[in-house]
Amino acid sequence: MEAPMLPAAAVRQTQAALVAVYTPLPSKTPTPTATPFTGPVWPILFAGVPCVSGHFYCTDPERHEPMQWYQVYSDGSGFRSVDQLENPDMVIQRIRFSPDGSLMAYWAASSEHRHLFLADLNNKNPIELVVVPAEQGALMQGFDFVPETNCLVIWWSDIQQVAEFETVSVEQVCPGHAEPQELGVFELPFRSGGYLLSPQGDAFLAHSRNRDQNLQLYIQKIDATSPPLFLFTSEDELAFLSPRRWQPDGQAIEFILNRYHSLSYDQAAITKYAISRDGQTVESYLLVEDAPFGLCCDWSPDGREIVIALLDRPSEINGIYVFNLEDASWRQILPGFQLDRGPIWSPEMP
């Protein structure tokens, strides 16, 4: 027998009560080890809602209750709301933090427009750098901070549906400057995305999946007309690259390759790769042969852990996990949550 559906107002009231008294659920599923956590503790930012047990909120795609932003530490402590990110007139869709952790940039959706804001961590008096009509919002493929500045790089896509490539324009926007500065226009592999600016600000990392569903990972220099340098490719349709990052010195990139065993996506082999910027040196090692999930979402600041989210599962399994790259163990730090944005490692939010 299916559990009854609560009215939306009752669900919101239940969620508010859950947040007010939230304590971690006793389940450790699917934790395979009892390795005690002894590493550094970092803040993690995410948006979502607590599951309402017995009412299918966590698994019903028809439910669209308002999400809220929260922060929790990587040891599971310090759970709290981040109220300065709440705005009744728009929804934050993406957030990036400056390298020193003092500023944030976020892409937000209002009813008719899409906006890019720059703000301090209190989000007081945010500066609107970009505003476009809602129908153009999908052309924005990513943004990142320019090193040692408060400027941002933005990737805009103009997809050529009949070609194997898409044209991507790269712009720089800065507070106090009315017009963006064009840094270059590039012809990149079809369906590119996930752009990351190098620590030096002279190139970007991107990945794509072409029309044959082959994964490709490449580096494109911003100030050059040379074609992208391909670093990695996979012809496995059940393989996914996530997450990716530049090493701090900018001389190599790291990424996780998740190879799922079947279309059920409930088991994956997880392999870590490190490739030098020139593509000449490749290191890889298998972390887990049959993990009950693949990895997403973001690397820890020290590169030792990855924060991930499990979604659309029973409420005691849904939530945030941290995967340790050194011993291939993982721990659940926040069960009973359905996430809509994130999780990402973040500065300490005021």
XYZ file of C-alpha atoms in Angstrom:
350
model
C 0.000 0.000 0.000
C 1.364 3.405 -0.932
C 1.859 5.934 1.823
C -0.440 8.976 1.590
C 0.899 12.222 0.158
C 0.920 15.196 2.499
C -0.317 18.581 1.279
C 2.513 20.950 0.352
C 1.927 23.183 3.384
C 2.062 20.190 5.711
C 5.282 18.973 4.096
C 6.905 22.385 4.583
C 5.790 22.463 8.217
C 7.212 18.982 8.762
C 10.486 19.975 7.106
C 10.823 23.048 9.309
C 10.297 20.928 12.403
C 12.866 18.386 11.219
C 15.481 21.063 10.613
C 14.867 22.650 13.999
C 15.712 19.434 15.867
C 17.853 17.681 13.259
C 20.154 14.924 14.500
C 21.823 12.297 12.278
C 19.877 9.093 11.720
C 21.448 5.958 13.221
C 21.838 4.186 9.863
C 25.332 4.051 8.354
C 24.165 2.487 5.076
C 26.028 2.002 2.782
C 29.211 2.429 4.853
C 31.487 -0.599 4.322
C 34.064 0.116 7.022
C 34.226 1.368 10.562
C 37.393 3.392 9.967
C 37.345 6.277 12.473
C 37.474 9.772 11.012
C 40.731 11.497 11.941
C 41.348 13.974 9.098
C 40.851 17.749 8.888
C 37.312 19.092 9.106
C 35.997 21.309 6.293
C 32.672 23.119 5.788
C 30.321 21.753 3.114
C 27.572 23.838 1.480
C 24.434 22.425 -0.123
C 20.777 23.147 -0.835
C 17.911 20.743 -0.276
C 15.198 19.609 2.067
C 14.990 16.938 4.756
C 13.080 13.819 3.759
C 9.611 13.358 5.201
C 9.671 9.711 6.197
C 6.805 7.601 4.872
C 5.562 10.101 2.336
C 7.880 9.380 -0.595
C 9.210 12.925 -0.650
C 12.727 11.685 -1.322
C 11.778 9.530 -4.291
C 8.778 11.276 -5.877
C 9.861 13.496 -8.801
C 6.487 15.247 -8.762
C 7.259 16.946 -5.462
C 8.722 20.429 -5.797
C 8.964 21.928 -2.339
C 11.155 24.986 -1.740
C 14.770 24.129 -1.047
C 16.963 25.865 1.516
C 20.718 26.329 1.841
C 22.653 24.642 4.652
C 26.190 24.069 5.830
C 27.593 21.048 7.652
C 31.135 20.021 8.587
C 32.797 17.015 7.004
C 32.639 15.123 10.318
C 28.829 15.529 10.412
C 28.765 18.292 13.024
C 27.694 21.924 12.807
C 24.557 21.480 10.703
C 22.806 24.840 10.236
C 20.935 26.945 7.695
C 22.670 29.620 5.602
C 19.986 32.272 5.559
C 21.882 34.876 3.536
C 21.492 32.692 0.437
C 17.701 32.690 0.666
C 15.816 35.062 -1.649
C 12.061 34.838 -2.299
C 12.463 36.406 -5.749
C 15.145 34.142 -7.211
C 16.795 30.750 -6.836
C 20.569 30.296 -6.729
C 21.576 27.614 -9.223
C 25.405 27.628 -9.048
C 27.996 29.028 -6.647
C 31.750 29.514 -6.980
C 34.074 30.832 -4.268
C 37.203 32.917 -4.803
C 40.524 31.127 -4.182
C 41.039 32.988 -0.889
C 37.478 32.235 0.253
C 36.491 35.875 0.785
C 34.062 36.266 -2.137
C 31.396 34.237 -3.866
C 29.805 34.441 -7.286
C 26.432 32.888 -7.980
C 24.150 32.323 -10.946
C 20.505 32.848 -9.992
C 17.144 32.476 -11.713
C 14.271 34.918 -11.335
C 10.934 34.565 -13.099
C 12.072 36.254 -16.327
C 15.857 36.591 -16.126
C 19.108 34.890 -15.190
C 21.664 36.831 -13.146
C 25.333 36.573 -12.183
C 26.149 38.230 -8.860
C 29.389 38.921 -7.003
C 29.153 39.246 -3.214
C 30.950 38.794 0.064
C 30.040 35.794 2.204
C 27.332 37.784 4.013
C 25.694 38.413 0.623
C 25.051 42.044 1.498
C 24.781 44.454 -1.432
C 25.620 41.892 -4.135
C 26.886 43.325 -7.423
C 25.002 42.230 -10.526
C 27.586 41.546 -13.231
C 25.368 39.898 -15.847
C 21.642 39.748 -16.535
C 20.083 37.962 -19.522
C 16.545 36.875 -20.448
C 15.571 33.494 -19.048
C 15.578 31.848 -22.485
C 19.271 32.741 -22.885
C 20.244 31.353 -19.497
C 20.974 27.888 -20.877
C 23.782 29.352 -22.997
C 25.805 30.107 -19.864
C 27.989 27.019 -19.473
C 30.083 27.994 -16.453
C 31.984 30.717 -14.613
C 35.079 30.918 -12.455
C 37.201 33.480 -10.612
C 40.205 35.002 -12.371
C 43.192 34.386 -10.049
C 44.176 37.285 -7.758
C 41.256 39.484 -8.904
C 37.558 39.948 -8.214
C 36.795 39.405 -11.909
C 35.061 36.374 -13.370
C 35.484 34.329 -16.521
C 32.243 33.169 -18.182
C 31.776 30.506 -20.853
C 28.903 31.121 -23.292
C 27.817 28.416 -25.707
C 26.317 28.804 -29.173
C 25.581 25.200 -30.095
C 25.719 24.298 -33.781
C 23.327 21.371 -33.862
C 24.422 20.146 -37.310
C 28.146 20.064 -36.525
C 30.444 18.007 -34.357
C 31.559 21.174 -32.600
C 30.102 24.084 -30.724
C 31.320 27.661 -30.617
C 32.183 28.825 -27.098
C 32.980 32.441 -26.302
C 34.992 33.216 -23.176
C 34.419 36.592 -21.507
C 35.797 38.373 -18.472
C 33.496 40.539 -16.355
C 34.652 42.800 -13.536
C 32.788 44.990 -11.033
C 32.862 48.617 -12.122
C 33.184 47.755 -15.822
C 29.997 48.058 -17.823
C 31.062 45.874 -20.735
C 32.597 42.393 -20.639
C 36.010 41.770 -22.176
C 36.124 39.018 -24.787
C 39.039 36.659 -24.167
C 38.501 34.375 -27.110
C 36.084 32.362 -29.235
C 36.790 28.645 -29.512
C 35.460 25.752 -31.537
C 35.219 22.928 -29.036
C 33.895 19.355 -29.122
C 30.129 19.037 -29.160
C 28.369 19.054 -25.784
C 31.290 20.444 -23.846
C 30.821 21.517 -20.266
C 32.151 21.637 -16.746
C 34.768 24.299 -17.425
C 37.479 24.969 -14.826
C 39.965 27.831 -15.125
C 43.598 26.972 -14.401
C 45.252 28.422 -11.253
C 47.325 30.655 -13.568
C 44.230 31.819 -15.470
C 45.781 31.000 -18.854
C 43.811 27.881 -19.831
C 40.711 25.921 -18.957
C 39.844 22.285 -18.426
C 36.673 20.883 -19.963
C 35.036 17.593 -20.751
C 32.531 16.505 -23.372
C 30.534 13.530 -24.568
C 30.300 13.448 -28.352
C 27.477 12.140 -30.532
C 28.889 8.619 -30.208
C 28.723 8.980 -26.395
C 32.516 8.937 -26.078
C 33.927 10.860 -23.117
C 36.665 13.390 -23.830
C 38.758 15.482 -21.458
C 40.886 18.319 -22.783
C 42.712 21.583 -22.035
C 42.265 24.750 -24.093
C 44.665 27.694 -23.826
C 42.853 31.029 -23.678
C 45.443 33.164 -25.492
C 46.173 30.749 -28.317
C 44.528 29.716 -31.555
C 45.751 26.149 -31.211
C 43.169 23.348 -30.978
C 42.357 21.814 -27.592
C 44.860 19.339 -26.172
C 43.075 16.035 -25.585
C 44.108 14.326 -22.363
C 41.720 11.400 -22.025
C 38.946 9.587 -23.848
C 36.647 6.667 -23.057
C 34.216 4.846 -25.332
C 32.270 3.300 -22.452
C 28.715 4.667 -22.425
C 28.411 3.733 -18.744
C 31.501 5.758 -17.780
C 31.318 9.227 -16.243
C 34.040 11.746 -15.374
C 33.315 13.419 -12.063
C 34.639 15.288 -10.250
C 37.586 17.041 -11.889
C 40.119 19.540 -10.582
C 43.395 21.306 -11.315
C 46.225 20.529 -8.947
C 47.161 23.700 -6.997
C 50.298 24.397 -9.068
C 48.347 24.107 -12.317
C 50.770 21.565 -13.790
C 48.386 18.599 -13.735
C 44.719 17.730 -13.514
C 42.975 15.038 -11.489
C 39.657 13.356 -12.056
C 37.578 10.353 -11.084
C 36.370 7.865 -13.688
C 33.208 6.041 -12.641
C 32.474 2.918 -14.698
C 29.007 1.613 -13.865
C 28.401 -2.109 -14.176
C 24.881 -1.778 -15.605
C 22.132 0.661 -16.505
C 20.783 0.399 -12.968
C 23.742 2.600 -11.894
C 23.854 0.937 -8.487
C 27.434 -0.349 -8.658
C 30.588 1.197 -10.083
C 34.325 0.740 -10.407
C 36.021 3.957 -9.270
C 39.439 4.921 -10.654
C 41.483 8.032 -9.866
C 43.558 9.638 -12.627
C 46.260 12.320 -12.614
C 47.480 13.654 -15.977
C 50.189 16.256 -16.508
C 49.178 19.448 -18.259
C 51.111 18.497 -21.392
C 49.461 15.064 -21.457
C 52.790 13.227 -21.289
C 52.419 11.700 -17.814
C 49.397 9.627 -16.797
C 48.911 7.994 -13.410
C 45.892 5.945 -12.393
C 44.844 3.497 -9.740
C 41.659 1.620 -8.991
C 40.065 2.775 -5.748
C 37.025 0.478 -5.553
C 35.899 -2.300 -7.879
C 32.243 -2.459 -6.842
C 31.192 0.659 -4.915
C 27.403 1.013 -4.396
C 27.541 4.431 -6.093
C 29.689 6.568 -8.384
C 31.466 9.677 -7.218
C 30.454 13.243 -7.836
C 30.598 16.247 -6.647
C 33.630 18.188 -5.319
C 37.223 17.715 -4.063
C 38.229 18.788 -0.558
C 40.678 21.720 -0.345
C 43.567 19.356 0.462
C 42.657 16.925 -2.335
C 42.291 13.958 0.035
C 38.505 13.560 0.049
C 35.485 13.946 -2.200
C 32.035 14.982 -1.023
C 29.161 13.179 -2.746
C 25.371 13.079 -2.634
C 23.067 10.084 -2.919
C 19.596 10.934 -4.223
C 16.259 9.281 -4.903
C 16.825 6.409 -2.490
C 15.225 5.456 0.828
C 15.353 8.360 3.266
C 17.926 6.706 5.549
C 20.321 6.331 2.587
C 19.701 9.690 0.921
C 22.082 12.450 1.924
C 25.726 13.501 1.986
C 28.747 11.194 2.105
C 32.485 11.837 2.160
C 34.800 9.491 0.243
C 38.408 9.175 1.462
C 40.797 8.815 -1.484
C 43.657 7.541 0.675
C 41.998 4.369 1.962
C 38.905 4.172 -0.324
C 36.519 4.316 2.636
C 33.405 6.445 2.865
C 31.196 7.764 5.608
C 27.697 9.180 5.721
C 27.706 12.592 7.405
C 24.129 13.774 6.786
C 21.392 11.187 6.175
C 17.756 11.870 5.413
C 18.220 14.767 2.977
C 17.252 15.246 -0.659
C 19.751 17.623 -2.293
C 18.980 20.036 -5.122
C 22.313 21.913 -5.304
C 25.777 20.809 -4.290
C 27.282 19.579 -2.107
C 30.477 21.629 -2.445
C 33.341 22.406 -0.091
C 33.092 26.023 1.006
C 34.508 28.675 3.305
C 32.974 29.094 6.741
C 29.736 30.961 6.018
C 28.916 33.795 8.489
